Amino acid sequence: MIEVKNARKSFGQNHVLKDVSLHVNDGDVVVILGPSGSGKTTLLRCINFLEKADGGTLTVGDKTVDFRKASKSDILEIRRKTAFVFQNYNLFQNKTALENVMEGLVTARKVPKETARTRAQEALEWVGLADKWDAYPSQLSGGQQQRVGIARAVVLDPEVILFDEPTSALDPELVGETLAVIRRVAKTGITMIVVTHEMAFAQEAANHVIFMDGGVVVEEGSPNEIFVNPKEERTKKFLSRILSSDMYEI
Amino acid sequence: MIEVKNARKSFGQNHVLKDVSLHVNDGDVVVILGPSGSGKTTLLRCINFLEKADGGTLTVGDKTVDFRKASKSDILEIRRKTAFVFQNYNLFQNKTALENVMEGLVTARKVPKETARTRAQEALEWVGLADKWDAYPSQLSGGQQQRVGIARAVVLDPEVILFDEPTSALDPELVGETLAVIRRVAKTGITMIVVTHEMAFAQEAANHVIFMDGGVVVEEGSPNEIFVNPKEERTKKFLSRILSSDMYEI
Amino acid sequence: MRCAAQRKGRFAVDFFSWQRFADAWPKILPYFSVTLQIVVTAETAGILLGLLIALARMERVPALQQIFAVYVSFMRGTPMLVQLLVVYYGLPFIVQLLTGIDLSGWNKLFFVCVTYGLNQGAFLSEIFRGAIGSIPAGQKEAAWSVGLTNWQAFRRIVLPQAARVALPGVGINLVGLFQETSLACLIGVVDLVGRAQTIGTTTGHLLESYVVIAIIFVAVSVALQTLFRRLDGKLNHSRERGVSAA
Amino acid sequence: GCSTKAATTAAGTANTGTSSGVQEIVVGTGHAYSPYCYLDANGNLAGYEYEVLKAVNELLPQYKFTFQTFDFKNVLLALDSGKIAIGAHQFEKNPQREANYLFGKESYTTYVRYIIVRKDNPKNIKTLDDLAGKNVQADNGDNATHLFQEYNKTHTSNPIKLDLLDSPPKDEVVAGIKNGRWNAFSTTKRDLEVYNKQYGDGLRAVGSPILTSDTYFVFKKGNTKLQEAVDGALKKLKTSGKLAAISKKVIGADYTKNE
Amino acid sequence: MSFTLEEFWQCVLSGLSCLPNTILLTVVPVAFGAVVGTLIAIARIYRIRFWGRFLAVFVTIYNGIPFLVALLIYNLIFMTKFGDVAAFFHLNLSLANVNVMGVGLFALSLMEICSMSETIRGAFLSVGQGQFEAGYSIGLTRGQTMRRVIVPQMIPVALPMLTNNVIGAMKNTSVVMTIGIMDVLNGAIQPCNVTYNYLVGYVAAALIYWGIAAVLEAASRKAESRLGSYRRQTV
Ligand SMILES: Nc1ncnc2c1ncn2[C@@H]1O[C@H](COP(=O)(O)OP(=O)(O)OP(=O)(O)O)[C@@H](O)[C@H]1O
Ligand SMILES: Nc1ncnc2c1ncn2[C@@H]1O[C@H](COP(=O)(O)OP(=O)(O)OP(=O)(O)O)[C@@H](O)[C@H]1O
Ligand SMILES: [Mg+2]
Ligand SMILES: [Mg+2]
């Protein structure tokens, strides 16, 4: 279970999150949609305390903290329950693909090195990168880096995974495969919050869809509610643009 | 006109480009498709001499050079005829959005500063970032950074623009708009090579589609030929996977 | 108690007097200009030379690369006083041999500045090399892709970002240079520290003069630090995303 | 402004300029060895070396002496390289040195060195042999240092414990003797007087002199013409009593002949 | 000036005999510098309460004080206060029996700490923020992220400057001769006191230093290219 209440965040005069709340049940897959700059990444970053929100509270599992008053150990506890897949990958530059995936297991979770290696190799296989295990990030293609990032998060088997556009650099084939991975992971009861621009992905994978714009949640509901019967004007407009671009589909 | 003949490139034992050739007419929009790691980025990088190809020749306009023997001034000449939109944006970290867009005009093209500023502002407006002109890259969202990268290339008005997944971080709304920008640019006779995973985009914008896999061009032709009547097994398989993921479309 | 007091009385040497401290100021202060001249010329020359060396070595310019490697090694590896002697005695000889110009009557300060410039160049080149190497390759590539030349890409994109990384190292190096100029007295150029020492030998009391130069140098250090913090603020836009918490 | 004012007056090469028949001679001396060569309150070169050579110059109208300063260790290097023609920094002779340089034949200062101890002389030191096993402070490069080192070469079983310092502040040395860090050091009586005056009466000389030596001007090998001219002038200054007068004025007493 | 090869050799031997001093006076301060300097750099970067500001001021001021002055003052304090301190602890020690090496080590260490903290701070600034975030996001603590991700990326940046520091520290040891510790340079010129041929001693010392520096440089280059191999090179 993860719950955000009244999250607020400004950069100077720019109010990026204006009172955002959301509630996600265990094992749910929540997709956040919204135009560029609407605050999606910022919201995920606040949940993982990579950004200090200006106000609001966060609950992960049985742990509730105030965004502003969270202590170091609170933050560490929440971070150990969550994992993050970055929009720009953020792989450890000084570590190979395999080491990137092992790092969290070995250092944070104290998993014995051999076990960690096996699990990391499995995770890399899942994402189709078994042969690239000893390449450094600078030697990987965009899509390969993104997949290492996904493996690094998934291998930790956390309560919650925060995905920030996990398929932006992937070709359609891989999007399908990643979707499968995410679906498989969801079945094990891990909660997922996914920011994505892939509507197909959203429709297929999500239990719940949130549409954000200008720092507020404009509308939320089941995929059907959002995609088929959107209530808000803004949502309708956003979706109509997509539909028009879908016109070119075969 | 841009032509690549027999481009080859290896990283150690990894043969990333095995004899790739392609020919693009002025004002054409060529889309390169292919799975992750198939060498698409490497090909574009070789064309812009960001990577030194192991063999082959390159023709841009009336200038033909051997990839391996190109002199410094050859390289500079070709780079001034081309522009590159990076998969991971690569914005100048020490410059604001506006300065990023102005840099090539002022320093490389010697356009007077005031003219450059006006043109850069226009370009930022095109991509919907008029209000973010004085933000540094670290203060921009993923999609915003990607759009600055597009503006930075387009503003140069080069003979050829190389796009490496220019819409990966964009929401569907913006994908449509960017598509429009690209189409508009194409009309002015600029040649474009676009690596993308957006099939809709490919179908709509391309005159010519190239499908790459494992470092070779597997198949090429008009969008119709590739999407509707692919000849090669590999292409068919790739496309079938996309079609299956398109099933979830509304 | 009594014993300690007695002992102190007997052992006391008059190390410090405010009178001598006050007297030292007007004698020492004028020599600040000598120190300043050495530092300014040496640092300017050092920065330019350092950049040149760093670039030549990083770009693996044939011949230059090897020459500079030996040069840096020599400048870092041998005592400064040896370098000063080499320049002071060797340079006029070489110049005379090559060009016929007679340098031997030139101001000694010239040789001091040359030595310090050459030495700074070597040390700074390594600071720059580290800093330039830390800028991701993508930055340079992006610059090339918009048509900048190698040099333009370096000057406008890489250098400003590397400057920030190099700044603390350059700062400490510069503060050190202020103090190191005292070696110039080896060939008779008297700077701040040299002057303090000569006062020490005439009065028999060194501490007061030393405290004077310490105060001057601390002031210099504080001023430089302030300046560098300003610069750092100007150069700092690349990494402001996120908190550094926990 | 550059370097010392003393140095700026000196220009040109060592002894080449012969304009108007007067030959310019560059003298190399130091600037941090009071009272022999140092900078006065205005930063001008002053001291015994300067005064003596000025007097010498007055007797040698064919020359014009100008002065440059160097670190002690560097004066003779300047001589070697031809930057100067006379080295004046209280140089003492020995056979090894004479193999390299031309020393004057006329000395112009005399050093008589004693062992200096704390006034109460707790270790009852009198002779060089008494120093065996004791802590002795010595200056790097000093002639007395050399004497101690030579002594140690022949007395390896119980050597003098030498503590070599490189131009330490004198107040520190005196303090070290007073608080027992060192048991003794060596200097001349005239320096001792200065120390006792400056740092509070607390030291005294013991026994008989351990070392007597004279100092000479140094010339480049082969430059006998200049050496002889200077020696001649020095001799005249000695007989006329002028040298003794300079010594009295600058150093405080006549130190031009043996005590 | 004339000199024999034998004279030169004597200088080399005399210099080498003091090498242990120079090594001790280099290694200890550099070790302290690396460890404490890193801590100071971290405190300043994270603006840790009180310490961050305090250390910034301290480093600035301390860097300003010429080493020679600091050394002189420590030595004075040592000489005048040692008896009292020894008496206070009821130690039966007199100044005559203790080594001034401690003073030299202390002074040099403090200097190295200050200058290395700046080197390290600079290198730190070169590591992208995203690397921290990635570490935090997989549940590493700040210390773990530093140790496993940030420091390894700082090393190739800092190595050239650290080599500057180490070689500089080695050469700086000659200053401690003012308080009576003989290092390579001063050792090498000892034989020259007899002949006044100081140049021979200088050259001998220079060769010894250069030899050591060359070894250090080679090692540093090697480490740099190995530890920095993950970085992409441009064409
Ligand atoms: N510097 C490098 N060193 C070693 N291997 C590299 C390097 N750069 C790329 N490669 C390898 O070359 C192959 C092709 O990479 P490239 O970036 O061209 O792929 P791509 O087609 O752009 O894939 P994507 O769609 O994931 O971006 C990959 O397998 C990658 O691991
Ligand atoms: N460090 C910062 N300083 C100032 N403004 C910032 C900073 N980080 C983000 N912003 C601004 O906050 C807004 C929201 O950014 P965010 O990254 O959350 O957008 P997003 O919804 O993830 O967009 P995208 O889909 O393009 O990634 C943007 O307008 C951005 O410019
Ligand atoms: Mg985002
Ligand atoms: Mg790619």
PDB file of C-alpha atoms in Angstrom, chain E residues 12-184:
ATOM      1  CA  VAL E  12      73.737  10.849  -3.720  1.00  0.00           C
ATOM      2  CA  LEU E  13      74.588   8.497  -0.873  1.00  0.00           C
ATOM      3  CA  SER E  14      74.256  11.235   1.676  1.00  0.00           C
ATOM      4  CA  GLY E  15      70.891  12.158   0.208  1.00  0.00           C
ATOM      5  CA  LEU E  16      69.722   8.580   0.152  1.00  0.00           C
ATOM      6  CA  SER E  17      70.703   8.109   3.762  1.00  0.00           C
ATOM      7  CA  CYS E  18      68.035  10.672   4.594  1.00  0.00           C
ATOM      8  CA  LEU E  19      65.436   9.049   2.380  1.00  0.00           C
ATOM      9  CA  PRO E  20      63.686   7.307   5.284  1.00  0.00           C
ATOM     10  CA  ASN E  21      63.014  10.710   6.833  1.00  0.00           C
ATOM     11  CA  THR E  22      61.610  12.053   3.608  1.00  0.00           C
ATOM     12  CA  ILE E  23      59.454   8.986   3.122  1.00  0.00           C
ATOM     13  CA  LEU E  24      58.120   9.140   6.650  1.00  0.00           C
ATOM     14  CA  LEU E  25      57.446  12.851   6.313  1.00  0.00           C
ATOM     15  CA  THR E  26      55.593  12.241   3.073  1.00  0.00           C
ATOM     16  CA  VAL E  27      53.660   9.079   3.727  1.00  0.00           C
ATOM     17  CA  VAL E  28      52.228   9.993   7.107  1.00  0.00           C
ATOM     18  CA  PRO E  29      50.970  13.464   6.122  1.00  0.00           C
ATOM     19  CA  VAL E  30      49.583  12.150   2.842  1.00  0.00           C
ATOM     20  CA  ALA E  31      47.768   9.347   4.620  1.00  0.00           C
ATOM     21  CA  PHE E  32      46.277  11.775   7.110  1.00  0.00           C
ATOM     22  CA  GLY E  33      45.541  14.159   4.286  1.00  0.00           C
ATOM     23  CA  ALA E  34      43.629  11.577   2.314  1.00  0.00           C
ATOM     24  CA  VAL E  35      41.512  10.375   5.217  1.00  0.00           C
ATOM     25  CA  VAL E  36      40.866  13.569   7.153  1.00  0.00           C
ATOM     26  CA  GLY E  37      40.820  15.624   3.954  1.00  0.00           C
ATOM     27  CA  THR E  38      38.006  13.466   2.608  1.00  0.00           C
ATOM     28  CA  LEU E  39      36.047  13.919   5.809  1.00  0.00           C
ATOM     29  CA  ILE E  40      36.496  17.678   5.642  1.00  0.00           C
ATOM     30  CA  ALA E  41      35.491  17.741   1.997  1.00  0.00           C
ATOM     31  CA  ILE E  42      32.342  15.776   2.791  1.00  0.00           C
ATOM     32  CA  ALA E  43      31.449  17.982   5.722  1.00  0.00           C
ATOM     33  CA  ARG E  44      31.808  21.034   3.493  1.00  0.00           C
ATOM     34  CA  ILE E  45      29.926  19.623   0.546  1.00  0.00           C
ATOM     35  CA  TYR E  46      26.996  18.488   2.628  1.00  0.00           C
ATOM     36  CA  ARG E  47      27.121  21.711   4.623  1.00  0.00           C
ATOM     37  CA  ILE E  48      26.940  19.697   7.793  1.00  0.00           C
ATOM     38  CA  ARG E  49      25.715  21.869  10.612  1.00  0.00           C
ATOM     39  CA  PHE E  50      28.437  23.971  12.236  1.00  0.00           C
ATOM     40  CA  TRP E  51      31.285  21.773  10.953  1.00  0.00           C
ATOM     41  CA  GLY E  52      30.691  22.605   7.321  1.00  0.00           C
ATOM     42  CA  ARG E  53      31.083  26.303   7.874  1.00  0.00           C
ATOM     43  CA  PHE E  54      33.727  25.977  10.550  1.00  0.00           C
ATOM     44  CA  LEU E  55      35.931  23.789   8.402  1.00  0.00           C
ATOM     45  CA  ALA E  56      35.527  26.065   5.397  1.00  0.00           C
ATOM     46  CA  VAL E  57      36.804  28.972   7.479  1.00  0.00           C
ATOM     47  CA  PHE E  58      39.514  26.882   9.053  1.00  0.00           C
ATOM     48  CA  VAL E  59      40.831  25.564   5.743  1.00  0.00           C
ATOM     49  CA  THR E  60      40.827  29.036   4.250  1.00  0.00           C
ATOM     50  CA  ILE E  61      42.726  30.528   7.144  1.00  0.00           C
ATOM     51  CA  TYR E  62      45.103  27.668   7.616  1.00  0.00           C
ATOM     52  CA  ASN E  63      45.974  27.593   3.955  1.00  0.00           C
ATOM     53  CA  GLY E  64      46.942  31.211   4.298  1.00  0.00           C
ATOM     54  CA  ILE E  65      49.519  30.607   6.994  1.00  0.00           C
ATOM     55  CA  PRO E  66      52.896  29.946   5.388  1.00  0.00           C
ATOM     56  CA  PHE E  67      54.149  26.518   6.268  1.00  0.00           C
ATOM     57  CA  LEU E  68      57.412  27.928   7.548  1.00  0.00           C
ATOM     58  CA  VAL E  69      55.556  30.133   9.993  1.00  0.00           C
ATOM     59  CA  ALA E  70      53.336  27.347  11.224  1.00  0.00           C
ATOM     60  CA  LEU E  71      56.355  25.114  11.680  1.00  0.00           C
ATOM     61  CA  LEU E  72      58.233  27.748  13.616  1.00  0.00           C
ATOM     62  CA  ILE E  73      55.322  28.375  15.912  1.00  0.00           C
ATOM     63  CA  TYR E  74      54.697  24.686  16.594  1.00  0.00           C
ATOM     64  CA  ASN E  75      58.331  24.217  17.336  1.00  0.00           C
ATOM     65  CA  LEU E  76      58.361  27.163  19.708  1.00  0.00           C
ATOM     66  CA  ILE E  77      55.344  25.841  21.506  1.00  0.00           C
ATOM     67  CA  PHE E  78      56.919  22.429  21.602  1.00  0.00           C
ATOM     68  CA  MET E  79      60.156  23.737  23.017  1.00  0.00           C
ATOM     69  CA  THR E  80      58.742  26.049  25.603  1.00  0.00           C
ATOM     70  CA  LYS E  81      55.810  23.976  26.741  1.00  0.00           C
ATOM     71  CA  PHE E  82      57.156  20.483  26.512  1.00  0.00           C
ATOM     72  CA  GLY E  83      58.584  20.514  30.034  1.00  0.00           C
ATOM     73  CA  ASP E  84      55.266  21.634  31.514  1.00  0.00           C
ATOM     74  CA  VAL E  85      53.268  19.069  29.619  1.00  0.00           C
ATOM     75  CA  ALA E  86      55.662  16.278  30.529  1.00  0.00           C
ATOM     76  CA  ALA E  87      55.519  17.351  34.153  1.00  0.00           C
ATOM     77  CA  PHE E  88      51.736  17.492  34.038  1.00  0.00           C
ATOM     78  CA  PHE E  89      51.574  13.883  32.921  1.00  0.00           C
ATOM     79  CA  HIS E  90      54.317  12.971  35.358  1.00  0.00           C
ATOM     80  CA  LEU E  91      56.459  11.815  32.511  1.00  0.00           C
ATOM     81  CA  ASN E  92      60.092  11.509  33.176  1.00  0.00           C
ATOM     82  CA  LEU E  93      61.021  12.954  29.828  1.00  0.00           C
ATOM     83  CA  SER E  94      63.194  15.858  29.054  1.00  0.00           C
ATOM     84  CA  LEU E  95      63.407  17.737  25.821  1.00  0.00           C
ATOM     85  CA  ALA E  96      66.864  16.354  25.266  1.00  0.00           C
ATOM     86  CA  ASN E  97      65.465  12.874  24.746  1.00  0.00           C
ATOM     87  CA  VAL E  98      62.573  13.516  22.428  1.00  0.00           C
ATOM     88  CA  ASN E  99      62.537  13.716  18.721  1.00  0.00           C
ATOM     89  CA  VAL E 100      61.291  16.757  16.864  1.00  0.00           C
ATOM     90  CA  MET E 101      60.003  14.447  14.156  1.00  0.00           C
ATOM     91  CA  GLY E 102      56.607  14.655  15.807  1.00  0.00           C
ATOM     92  CA  VAL E 103      56.502  18.399  15.269  1.00  0.00           C
ATOM     93  CA  GLY E 104      57.434  18.010  11.624  1.00  0.00           C
ATOM     94  CA  LEU E 105      54.845  15.303  11.079  1.00  0.00           C
ATOM     95  CA  PHE E 106      52.186  17.329  12.783  1.00  0.00           C
ATOM     96  CA  ALA E 107      52.857  20.467  10.774  1.00  0.00           C
ATOM     97  CA  LEU E 108      53.079  18.672   7.461  1.00  0.00           C
ATOM     98  CA  SER E 109      49.995  16.573   8.141  1.00  0.00           C
ATOM     99  CA  LEU E 110      47.861  19.563   8.924  1.00  0.00           C
ATOM    100  CA  MET E 111      48.982  21.228   5.727  1.00  0.00           C
ATOM    101  CA  GLU E 112      48.290  18.154   3.629  1.00  0.00           C
ATOM    102  CA  ILE E 113      44.881  17.710   5.186  1.00  0.00           C
ATOM    103  CA  CYS E 114      43.888  21.207   4.174  1.00  0.00           C
ATOM    104  CA  SER E 115      45.195  21.043   0.661  1.00  0.00           C
ATOM    105  CA  MET E 116      43.953  17.539  -0.059  1.00  0.00           C
ATOM    106  CA  SER E 117      40.492  18.380   1.198  1.00  0.00           C
ATOM    107  CA  GLU E 118      40.264  20.935  -1.600  1.00  0.00           C
ATOM    108  CA  THR E 119      41.496  18.497  -4.222  1.00  0.00           C
ATOM    109  CA  ILE E 120      38.930  15.990  -3.109  1.00  0.00           C
ATOM    110  CA  ARG E 121      36.192  18.582  -3.030  1.00  0.00           C
ATOM    111  CA  GLY E 122      36.939  19.457  -6.629  1.00  0.00           C
ATOM    112  CA  ALA E 123      36.798  15.861  -7.760  1.00  0.00           C
ATOM    113  CA  PHE E 124      33.565  15.401  -5.918  1.00  0.00           C
ATOM    114  CA  LEU E 125      31.931  18.182  -7.888  1.00  0.00           C
ATOM    115  CA  SER E 126      32.611  16.268 -11.079  1.00  0.00           C
ATOM    116  CA  VAL E 127      30.337  13.376 -10.231  1.00  0.00           C
ATOM    117  CA  GLY E 128      26.808  13.839 -11.512  1.00  0.00           C
ATOM    118  CA  GLN E 129      23.934  14.148  -9.103  1.00  0.00           C
ATOM    119  CA  GLY E 130      22.169  11.249 -10.831  1.00  0.00           C
ATOM    120  CA  GLN E 131      24.800   8.859  -9.511  1.00  0.00           C
ATOM    121  CA  PHE E 132      23.839   9.678  -5.928  1.00  0.00           C
ATOM    122  CA  GLU E 133      20.196   9.347  -6.713  1.00  0.00           C
ATOM    123  CA  ALA E 134      20.702   5.966  -8.285  1.00  0.00           C
ATOM    124  CA  GLY E 135      22.536   4.836  -5.168  1.00  0.00           C
ATOM    125  CA  TYR E 136      19.850   6.138  -2.834  1.00  0.00           C
ATOM    126  CA  SER E 137      17.090   4.689  -4.957  1.00  0.00           C
ATOM    127  CA  ILE E 138      18.332   1.140  -4.497  1.00  0.00           C
ATOM    128  CA  GLY E 139      18.538   1.688  -0.759  1.00  0.00           C
ATOM    129  CA  LEU E 140      22.195   2.477  -0.227  1.00  0.00           C
ATOM    130  CA  THR E 141      23.001   4.808   2.618  1.00  0.00           C
ATOM    131  CA  ARG E 142      24.898   7.989   1.955  1.00  0.00           C
ATOM    132  CA  GLY E 143      28.092   6.364   3.168  1.00  0.00           C
ATOM    133  CA  GLN E 144      27.599   3.312   0.998  1.00  0.00           C
ATOM    134  CA  THR E 145      26.837   5.430  -2.034  1.00  0.00           C
ATOM    135  CA  MET E 146      29.977   7.438  -1.420  1.00  0.00           C
ATOM    136  CA  ARG E 147      32.156   4.422  -0.949  1.00  0.00           C
ATOM    137  CA  ARG E 148      30.859   2.240  -3.740  1.00  0.00           C
ATOM    138  CA  VAL E 149      29.788   4.693  -6.406  1.00  0.00           C
ATOM    139  CA  ILE E 150      31.000   8.232  -5.889  1.00  0.00           C
ATOM    140  CA  VAL E 151      34.537   7.719  -4.649  1.00  0.00           C
ATOM    141  CA  PRO E 152      35.432   5.260  -7.423  1.00  0.00           C
ATOM    142  CA  GLN E 153      34.303   7.875  -9.923  1.00  0.00           C
ATOM    143  CA  MET E 154      36.191  10.637  -8.130  1.00  0.00           C
ATOM    144  CA  ILE E 155      39.469   8.772  -8.178  1.00  0.00           C
ATOM    145  CA  PRO E 156      40.309   9.081 -11.873  1.00  0.00           C
ATOM    146  CA  VAL E 157      39.492  12.791 -11.684  1.00  0.00           C
ATOM    147  CA  ALA E 158      41.477  13.378  -8.534  1.00  0.00           C
ATOM    148  CA  LEU E 159      44.481  11.205  -9.296  1.00  0.00           C
ATOM    149  CA  PRO E 160      46.433  13.748 -11.321  1.00  0.00           C
ATOM    150  CA  MET E 161      45.895  16.349  -8.609  1.00  0.00           C
ATOM    151  CA  LEU E 162      46.613  13.901  -5.810  1.00  0.00           C
ATOM    152  CA  THR E 163      49.872  13.049  -7.497  1.00  0.00           C
ATOM    153  CA  ASN E 164      50.613  16.765  -7.475  1.00  0.00           C
ATOM    154  CA  ASN E 165      49.932  16.724  -3.765  1.00  0.00           C
ATOM    155  CA  VAL E 166      52.061  13.718  -2.985  1.00  0.00           C
ATOM    156  CA  ILE E 167      55.044  14.843  -5.026  1.00  0.00           C
ATOM    157  CA  GLY E 168      54.680  18.353  -3.654  1.00  0.00           C
ATOM    158  CA  ALA E 169      54.567  16.999  -0.122  1.00  0.00           C
ATOM    159  CA  MET E 170      57.707  14.997  -0.737  1.00  0.00           C
ATOM    160  CA  LYS E 171      59.612  18.053  -1.864  1.00  0.00           C
ATOM    161  CA  ASN E 172      58.177  20.204   0.896  1.00  0.00           C
ATOM    162  CA  THR E 173      59.882  18.110   3.493  1.00  0.00           C
ATOM    163  CA  SER E 174      63.091  20.110   3.031  1.00  0.00           C
ATOM    164  CA  VAL E 175      61.584  22.971   4.974  1.00  0.00           C
ATOM    165  CA  VAL E 176      61.628  20.970   8.189  1.00  0.00           C
ATOM    166  CA  MET E 177      65.406  21.307   8.257  1.00  0.00           C
ATOM    167  CA  THR E 178      64.804  24.587  10.114  1.00  0.00           C
ATOM    168  CA  ILE E 179      63.783  22.527  13.110  1.00  0.00           C
ATOM    169  CA  GLY E 180      66.505  19.981  12.615  1.00  0.00           C
ATOM    170  CA  ILE E 181      65.143  17.118  10.531  1.00  0.00           C
ATOM    171  CA  MET E 182      67.376  16.230   7.627  1.00  0.00           C
ATOM    172  CA  ASP E 183      65.631  15.257   4.412  1.00  0.00           C
ATOM    173  CA  VAL E 184      66.957  14.157   1.023  1.00  0.00           C
TER     174      VAL E 184
END
